[in-house]
Amino acid sequence: MSQNIPTVRPKQPYGPSDEEADAAALRKAMKGFGTDEKAIIAILAKRSNHQRQLIARKFTALYGKVQIDDNFYAESSHR
């Protein structure tokens, strides 16, 4: 019988200032020419699904849009 152990554990503690810091770091990584994929992965790979949703809401509140769009996916895909 397998155990349901999450592979991504939430960053603890995690509060509104962390959400804002993550949103700012993601914006910096996606702003301008090119994308800093390593910075994006370093943040998102260490946040739970719930925390990523909080970051997306904070990003939208701070910057007016969610910047992860087709351009991001096109730049970061390795086809």
PDB file of N, CA and C in Angstrom:
ATOM      1  N   MET A   1       0.850  -1.169   0.000  1.00  0.00           N
ATOM      2  CA  MET A   1       0.000   0.000   0.000  1.00  0.00           C
ATOM      3  C   MET A   1       0.902   1.240   0.000  1.00  0.00           C
ATOM      4  N   SER A   2       0.691   2.130  -0.966  1.00  0.00           N
ATOM      5  CA  SER A   2       1.514   3.334  -1.044  1.00  0.00           C
ATOM      6  C   SER A   2       0.930   4.426  -0.158  1.00  0.00           C
ATOM      7  N   GLN A   3       1.826   5.245   0.337  1.00  0.00           N
ATOM      8  CA  GLN A   3       1.413   6.379   1.165  1.00  0.00           C
ATOM      9  C   GLN A   3       1.280   7.608   0.285  1.00  0.00           C
ATOM     10  N   ASN A   4       0.372   8.484   0.626  1.00  0.00           N
ATOM     11  CA  ASN A   4       0.193   9.733  -0.108  1.00  0.00           C
ATOM     12  C   ASN A   4       1.075  10.806   0.510  1.00  0.00           C
ATOM     13  N   ILE A   5       2.335  10.812   0.132  1.00  0.00           N
ATOM     14  CA  ILE A   5       3.285  11.783   0.640  1.00  0.00           C
ATOM     15  C   ILE A   5       3.509  12.825  -0.446  1.00  0.00           C
ATOM     16  N   PRO A   6       3.256  14.092  -0.146  1.00  0.00           N
ATOM     17  CA  PRO A   6       3.440  15.116  -1.177  1.00  0.00           C
ATOM     18  C   PRO A   6       4.896  15.234  -1.595  1.00  0.00           C
ATOM     19  N   THR A   7       5.109  15.498  -2.875  1.00  0.00           N
ATOM     20  CA  THR A   7       6.470  15.672  -3.368  1.00  0.00           C
ATOM     21  C   THR A   7       6.936  17.114  -3.235  1.00  0.00           C
ATOM     22  N   VAL A   8       5.987  18.055  -3.194  1.00  0.00           N
ATOM     23  CA  VAL A   8       6.305  19.466  -2.973  1.00  0.00           C
ATOM     24  C   VAL A   8       5.713  19.857  -1.639  1.00  0.00           C
ATOM     25  N   ARG A   9       6.576  20.190  -0.736  1.00  0.00           N
ATOM     26  CA  ARG A   9       6.101  20.606   0.583  1.00  0.00           C
ATOM     27  C   ARG A   9       6.031  22.123   0.639  1.00  0.00           C
ATOM     28  N   PRO A  10       5.013  22.673   1.288  1.00  0.00           N
ATOM     29  CA  PRO A  10       4.882  24.123   1.370  1.00  0.00           C
ATOM     30  C   PRO A  10       6.048  24.748   2.117  1.00  0.00           C
ATOM     31  N   LYS A  11       6.427  25.952   1.675  1.00  0.00           N
ATOM     32  CA  LYS A  11       7.431  26.717   2.404  1.00  0.00           C
ATOM     33  C   LYS A  11       6.790  27.155   3.710  1.00  0.00           C
ATOM     34  N   GLN A  12       7.453  26.915   4.801  1.00  0.00           N
ATOM     35  CA  GLN A  12       6.923  27.286   6.121  1.00  0.00           C
ATOM     36  C   GLN A  12       7.926  28.147   6.862  1.00  0.00           C
ATOM     37  N   PRO A  13       7.538  29.189   7.520  1.00  0.00           N
ATOM     38  CA  PRO A  13       6.233  29.850   7.417  1.00  0.00           C
ATOM     39  C   PRO A  13       6.121  30.595   6.095  1.00  0.00           C
ATOM     40  N   TYR A  14       4.894  30.893   5.681  1.00  0.00           N
ATOM     41  CA  TYR A  14       4.652  31.589   4.416  1.00  0.00           C
ATOM     42  C   TYR A  14       3.507  32.559   4.627  1.00  0.00           C
ATOM     43  N   GLY A  15       3.768  33.841   4.426  1.00  0.00           N
ATOM     44  CA  GLY A  15       2.754  34.853   4.666  1.00  0.00           C
ATOM     45  C   GLY A  15       2.686  35.867   3.537  1.00  0.00           C
ATOM     46  N   PRO A  16       1.898  36.928   3.730  1.00  0.00           N
ATOM     47  CA  PRO A  16       1.715  37.943   2.689  1.00  0.00           C
ATOM     48  C   PRO A  16       3.019  38.584   2.205  1.00  0.00           C
ATOM     49  N   SER A  17       3.972  38.789   3.081  1.00  0.00           N
ATOM     50  CA  SER A  17       5.236  39.386   2.626  1.00  0.00           C
ATOM     51  C   SER A  17       6.002  38.413   1.729  1.00  0.00           C
ATOM     52  N   ASP A  18       5.861  37.114   1.979  1.00  0.00           N
ATOM     53  CA  ASP A  18       6.492  36.112   1.118  1.00  0.00           C
ATOM     54  C   ASP A  18       5.827  36.084  -0.260  1.00  0.00           C
ATOM     55  N   GLU A  19       4.496  36.197  -0.269  1.00  0.00           N
ATOM     56  CA  GLU A  19       3.761  36.234  -1.537  1.00  0.00           C
ATOM     57  C   GLU A  19       4.234  37.416  -2.377  1.00  0.00           C
ATOM     58  N   GLU A  20       4.367  38.568  -1.743  1.00  0.00           N
ATOM     59  CA  GLU A  20       4.788  39.771  -2.454  1.00  0.00           C
ATOM     60  C   GLU A  20       6.226  39.634  -2.958  1.00  0.00           C
ATOM     61  N   ALA A  21       7.100  39.084  -2.151  1.00  0.00           N
ATOM     62  CA  ALA A  21       8.499  38.892  -2.553  1.00  0.00           C
ATOM     63  C   ALA A  21       8.588  37.915  -3.723  1.00  0.00           C
ATOM     64  N   ASP A  22       7.808  36.836  -3.665  1.00  0.00           N
ATOM     65  CA  ASP A  22       7.818  35.864  -4.761  1.00  0.00           C
ATOM     66  C   ASP A  22       7.259  36.481  -6.045  1.00  0.00           C
ATOM     67  N   ALA A  23       6.170  37.239  -5.930  1.00  0.00           N
ATOM     68  CA  ALA A  23       5.585  37.892  -7.101  1.00  0.00           C
ATOM     69  C   ALA A  23       6.584  38.864  -7.730  1.00  0.00           C
ATOM     70  N   ALA A  24       7.281  39.638  -6.910  1.00  0.00           N
ATOM     71  CA  ALA A  24       8.271  40.592  -7.420  1.00  0.00           C
ATOM     72  C   ALA A  24       9.434  39.868  -8.095  1.00  0.00           C
ATOM     73  N   ALA A  25       9.887  38.783  -7.502  1.00  0.00           N
ATOM     74  CA  ALA A  25      10.990  38.025  -8.080  1.00  0.00           C
ATOM     75  C   ALA A  25      10.577  37.387  -9.408  1.00  0.00           C
ATOM     76  N   LEU A  26       9.345  36.894  -9.493  1.00  0.00           N
ATOM     77  CA  LEU A  26       8.860  36.312 -10.741  1.00  0.00           C
ATOM     78  C   LEU A  26       8.725  37.374 -11.824  1.00  0.00           C
ATOM     79  N   ARG A  27       8.237  38.552 -11.450  1.00  0.00           N
ATOM     80  CA  ARG A  27       8.115  39.637 -12.432  1.00  0.00           C
ATOM     81  C   ARG A  27       9.479  40.008 -12.976  1.00  0.00           C
ATOM     82  N   LYS A  28      10.448  40.122 -12.083  1.00  0.00           N
ATOM     83  CA  LYS A  28      11.807  40.452 -12.509  1.00  0.00           C
ATOM     84  C   LYS A  28      12.346  39.379 -13.455  1.00  0.00           C
ATOM     85  N   ALA A  29      12.058  38.121 -13.160  1.00  0.00           N
ATOM     86  CA  ALA A  29      12.540  37.014 -13.979  1.00  0.00           C
ATOM     87  C   ALA A  29      11.875  36.976 -15.352  1.00  0.00           C
ATOM     88  N   MET A  30      10.648  37.526 -15.464  1.00  0.00           N
ATOM     89  CA  MET A  30       9.913  37.468 -16.723  1.00  0.00           C
ATOM     90  C   MET A  30       9.904  38.795 -17.478  1.00  0.00           C
ATOM     91  N   LYS A  31      10.378  39.863 -16.855  1.00  0.00           N
ATOM     92  CA  LYS A  31      10.301  41.192 -17.456  1.00  0.00           C
ATOM     93  C   LYS A  31      11.467  41.419 -18.410  1.00  0.00           C
ATOM     94  N   GLY A  32      11.167  42.164 -19.472  1.00  0.00           N
ATOM     95  CA  GLY A  32      12.217  42.516 -20.405  1.00  0.00           C
ATOM     96  C   GLY A  32      12.516  41.417 -21.394  1.00  0.00           C
ATOM     97  N   PHE A  33      13.686  41.504 -21.992  1.00  0.00           N
ATOM     98  CA  PHE A  33      14.089  40.553 -23.020  1.00  0.00           C
ATOM     99  C   PHE A  33      14.530  39.243 -22.371  1.00  0.00           C
ATOM    100  N   GLY A  34      13.943  38.153 -22.809  1.00  0.00           N
ATOM    101  CA  GLY A  34      14.319  36.853 -22.280  1.00  0.00           C
ATOM    102  C   GLY A  34      13.604  36.522 -20.988  1.00  0.00           C
ATOM    103  N   THR A  35      13.830  35.327 -20.531  1.00  0.00           N
ATOM    104  CA  THR A  35      13.212  34.829 -19.309  1.00  0.00           C
ATOM    105  C   THR A  35      14.277  34.129 -18.480  1.00  0.00           C
ATOM    106  N   ASP A  36      14.322  34.450 -17.203  1.00  0.00           N
ATOM    107  CA  ASP A  36      15.262  33.789 -16.299  1.00  0.00           C
ATOM    108  C   ASP A  36      14.590  32.535 -15.756  1.00  0.00           C
ATOM    109  N   GLU A  37      14.677  31.469 -16.537  1.00  0.00           N
ATOM    110  CA  GLU A  37      13.987  30.224 -16.186  1.00  0.00           C
ATOM    111  C   GLU A  37      14.460  29.654 -14.855  1.00  0.00           C
ATOM    112  N   LYS A  38      15.735  29.762 -14.575  1.00  0.00           N
ATOM    113  CA  LYS A  38      16.267  29.216 -13.325  1.00  0.00           C
ATOM    114  C   LYS A  38      15.652  29.908 -12.121  1.00  0.00           C
ATOM    115  N   ALA A  39      15.465  31.220 -12.199  1.00  0.00           N
ATOM    116  CA  ALA A  39      14.845  31.956 -11.090  1.00  0.00           C
ATOM    117  C   ALA A  39      13.392  31.531 -10.905  1.00  0.00           C
ATOM    118  N   ILE A  40      12.682  31.364 -12.005  1.00  0.00           N
ATOM    119  CA  ILE A  40      11.278  30.953 -11.936  1.00  0.00           C
ATOM    120  C   ILE A  40      11.159  29.563 -11.322  1.00  0.00           C
ATOM    121  N   ILE A  41      11.982  28.654 -11.794  1.00  0.00           N
ATOM    122  CA  ILE A  41      11.943  27.284 -11.273  1.00  0.00           C
ATOM    123  C   ILE A  41      12.338  27.240  -9.806  1.00  0.00           C
ATOM    124  N   ALA A  42      13.344  28.046  -9.430  1.00  0.00           N
ATOM    125  CA  ALA A  42      13.802  28.070  -8.037  1.00  0.00           C
ATOM    126  C   ALA A  42      12.676  28.471  -7.088  1.00  0.00           C
ATOM    127  N   ILE A  43      11.787  29.339  -7.548  1.00  0.00           N
ATOM    128  CA  ILE A  43      10.668  29.768  -6.705  1.00  0.00           C
ATOM    129  C   ILE A  43       9.524  28.758  -6.766  1.00  0.00           C
ATOM    130  N   LEU A  44       9.022  28.503  -7.967  1.00  0.00           N
ATOM    131  CA  LEU A  44       7.798  27.715  -8.110  1.00  0.00           C
ATOM    132  C   LEU A  44       7.959  26.248  -7.734  1.00  0.00           C
ATOM    133  N   ALA A  45       9.142  25.709  -7.896  1.00  0.00           N
ATOM    134  CA  ALA A  45       9.347  24.302  -7.555  1.00  0.00           C
ATOM    135  C   ALA A  45       9.347  24.061  -6.055  1.00  0.00           C
ATOM    136  N   LYS A  46       9.465  25.140  -5.287  1.00  0.00           N
ATOM    137  CA  LYS A  46       9.508  25.000  -3.828  1.00  0.00           C
ATOM    138  C   LYS A  46       8.269  25.580  -3.157  1.00  0.00           C
ATOM    139  N   ARG A  47       7.188  25.729  -3.922  1.00  0.00           N
ATOM    140  CA  ARG A  47       5.931  26.225  -3.377  1.00  0.00           C
ATOM    141  C   ARG A  47       4.832  25.220  -3.674  1.00  0.00           C
ATOM    142  N   SER A  48       3.923  25.072  -2.721  1.00  0.00           N
ATOM    143  CA  SER A  48       2.785  24.168  -2.923  1.00  0.00           C
ATOM    144  C   SER A  48       1.817  24.787  -3.930  1.00  0.00           C
ATOM    145  N   ASN A  49       0.878  23.992  -4.401  1.00  0.00           N
ATOM    146  CA  ASN A  49      -0.132  24.494  -5.324  1.00  0.00           C
ATOM    147  C   ASN A  49      -0.873  25.681  -4.710  1.00  0.00           C
ATOM    148  N   HIS A  50      -1.249  25.570  -3.461  1.00  0.00           N
ATOM    149  CA  HIS A  50      -1.958  26.667  -2.787  1.00  0.00           C
ATOM    150  C   HIS A  50      -1.089  27.926  -2.756  1.00  0.00           C
ATOM    151  N   GLN A  51       0.183  27.789  -2.443  1.00  0.00           N
ATOM    152  CA  GLN A  51       1.075  28.941  -2.405  1.00  0.00           C
ATOM    153  C   GLN A  51       1.249  29.552  -3.797  1.00  0.00           C
ATOM    154  N   ARG A  52       1.310  28.726  -4.840  1.00  0.00           N
ATOM    155  CA  ARG A  52       1.421  29.255  -6.202  1.00  0.00           C
ATOM    156  C   ARG A  52       0.160  30.035  -6.581  1.00  0.00           C
ATOM    157  N   GLN A  53      -1.001  29.582  -6.115  1.00  0.00           N
ATOM    158  CA  GLN A  53      -2.232  30.323  -6.377  1.00  0.00           C
ATOM    159  C   GLN A  53      -2.219  31.674  -5.663  1.00  0.00           C
ATOM    160  N   LEU A  54      -1.707  31.698  -4.436  1.00  0.00           N
ATOM    161  CA  LEU A  54      -1.585  32.961  -3.703  1.00  0.00           C
ATOM    162  C   LEU A  54      -0.631  33.916  -4.418  1.00  0.00           C
ATOM    163  N   ILE A  55       0.465  33.388  -4.933  1.00  0.00           N
ATOM    164  CA  ILE A  55       1.435  34.203  -5.676  1.00  0.00           C
ATOM    165  C   ILE A  55       0.775  34.787  -6.921  1.00  0.00           C
ATOM    166  N   ALA A  56       0.009  33.980  -7.646  1.00  0.00           N
ATOM    167  CA  ALA A  56      -0.659  34.453  -8.861  1.00  0.00           C
ATOM    168  C   ALA A  56      -1.636  35.581  -8.539  1.00  0.00           C
ATOM    169  N   ARG A  57      -2.391  35.438  -7.450  1.00  0.00           N
ATOM    170  CA  ARG A  57      -3.325  36.502  -7.049  1.00  0.00           C
ATOM    171  C   ARG A  57      -2.578  37.771  -6.670  1.00  0.00           C
ATOM    172  N   LYS A  58      -1.474  37.628  -5.935  1.00  0.00           N
ATOM    173  CA  LYS A  58      -0.679  38.786  -5.526  1.00  0.00           C
ATOM    174  C   LYS A  58      -0.062  39.451  -6.754  1.00  0.00           C
ATOM    175  N   PHE A  59       0.433  38.643  -7.688  1.00  0.00           N
ATOM    176  CA  PHE A  59       1.022  39.167  -8.916  1.00  0.00           C
ATOM    177  C   PHE A  59      -0.003  40.007  -9.667  1.00  0.00           C
ATOM    178  N   THR A  60      -1.216  39.477  -9.808  1.00  0.00           N
ATOM    179  CA  THR A  60      -2.279  40.200 -10.499  1.00  0.00           C
ATOM    180  C   THR A  60      -2.629  41.493  -9.767  1.00  0.00           C
ATOM    181  N   ALA A  61      -2.687  41.444  -8.448  1.00  0.00           N
ATOM    182  CA  ALA A  61      -3.012  42.639  -7.664  1.00  0.00           C
ATOM    183  C   ALA A  61      -1.926  43.710  -7.804  1.00  0.00           C
ATOM    184  N   LEU A  62      -0.676  43.290  -7.836  1.00  0.00           N
ATOM    185  CA  LEU A  62       0.426  44.248  -7.905  1.00  0.00           C
ATOM    186  C   LEU A  62       0.670  44.780  -9.309  1.00  0.00           C
ATOM    187  N   TYR A  63       0.558  43.904 -10.305  1.00  0.00           N
ATOM    188  CA  TYR A  63       0.976  44.275 -11.653  1.00  0.00           C
ATOM    189  C   TYR A  63      -0.152  44.294 -12.672  1.00  0.00           C
ATOM    190  N   GLY A  64      -1.362  43.947 -12.244  1.00  0.00           N
ATOM    191  CA  GLY A  64      -2.528  44.078 -13.098  1.00  0.00           C
ATOM    192  C   GLY A  64      -2.766  42.952 -14.083  1.00  0.00           C
ATOM    193  N   LYS A  65      -1.881  41.981 -14.127  1.00  0.00           N
ATOM    194  CA  LYS A  65      -2.077  40.865 -15.042  1.00  0.00           C
ATOM    195  C   LYS A  65      -1.197  39.709 -14.610  1.00  0.00           C
ATOM    196  N   VAL A  66      -1.550  38.547 -15.117  1.00  0.00           N
ATOM    197  CA  VAL A  66      -0.692  37.387 -14.908  1.00  0.00           C
ATOM    198  C   VAL A  66       0.204  37.323 -16.129  1.00  0.00           C
ATOM    199  N   GLN A  67       1.496  37.418 -15.911  1.00  0.00           N
ATOM    200  CA  GLN A  67       2.433  37.544 -17.022  1.00  0.00           C
ATOM    201  C   GLN A  67       2.784  36.221 -17.686  1.00  0.00           C
ATOM    202  N   ILE A  68       2.436  35.127 -17.066  1.00  0.00           N
ATOM    203  CA  ILE A  68       2.728  33.841 -17.684  1.00  0.00           C
ATOM    204  C   ILE A  68       1.733  33.643 -18.813  1.00  0.00           C
ATOM    205  N   ASP A  69       2.200  33.803 -20.032  1.00  0.00           N
ATOM    206  CA  ASP A  69       1.333  33.710 -21.195  1.00  0.00           C
ATOM    207  C   ASP A  69       2.017  32.867 -22.266  1.00  0.00           C
ATOM    208  N   ASP A  70       1.481  32.927 -23.479  1.00  0.00           N
ATOM    209  CA  ASP A  70       2.032  32.123 -24.565  1.00  0.00           C
ATOM    210  C   ASP A  70       3.493  32.447 -24.838  1.00  0.00           C
ATOM    211  N   ASN A  71       3.890  33.719 -24.676  1.00  0.00           N
ATOM    212  CA  ASN A  71       5.280  34.080 -24.918  1.00  0.00           C
ATOM    213  C   ASN A  71       6.200  33.373 -23.933  1.00  0.00           C
ATOM    214  N   PHE A  72       5.793  33.311 -22.667  1.00  0.00           N
ATOM    215  CA  PHE A  72       6.612  32.623 -21.667  1.00  0.00           C
ATOM    216  C   PHE A  72       6.752  31.156 -22.032  1.00  0.00           C
ATOM    217  N   TYR A  73       5.636  30.520 -22.370  1.00  0.00           N
ATOM    218  CA  TYR A  73       5.683  29.105 -22.702  1.00  0.00           C
ATOM    219  C   TYR A  73       6.513  28.872 -23.963  1.00  0.00           C
ATOM    220  N   ALA A  74       6.407  29.782 -24.939  1.00  0.00           N
ATOM    221  CA  ALA A  74       7.182  29.642 -26.158  1.00  0.00           C
ATOM    222  C   ALA A  74       8.675  29.768 -25.872  1.00  0.00           C
ATOM    223  N   GLU A  75       9.053  30.716 -24.996  1.00  0.00           N
ATOM    224  CA  GLU A  75      10.461  30.916 -24.672  1.00  0.00           C
ATOM    225  C   GLU A  75      11.023  29.764 -23.859  1.00  0.00           C
ATOM    226  N   SER A  76      10.208  29.183 -23.005  1.00  0.00           N
ATOM    227  CA  SER A  76      10.738  28.177 -22.081  1.00  0.00           C
ATOM    228  C   SER A  76      10.571  26.740 -22.589  1.00  0.00           C
ATOM    229  N   SER A  77       9.927  26.567 -23.743  1.00  0.00           N
ATOM    230  CA  SER A  77       9.754  25.203 -24.245  1.00  0.00           C
ATOM    231  C   SER A  77      11.016  24.759 -24.969  1.00  0.00           C
ATOM    232  N   HIS A  78      11.313  23.512 -24.800  1.00  0.00           N
ATOM    233  CA  HIS A  78      12.495  22.941 -25.456  1.00  0.00           C
ATOM    234  C   HIS A  78      12.037  21.871 -26.439  1.00  0.00           C
ATOM    235  N   ARG A  79      11.451  22.316 -27.514  1.00  0.00           N
ATOM    236  CA  ARG A  79      10.892  21.386 -28.513  1.00  0.00           C
ATOM    237  C   ARG A  79      11.961  20.886 -29.435  1.00  0.00           C
TER     238      ARG A  79
END
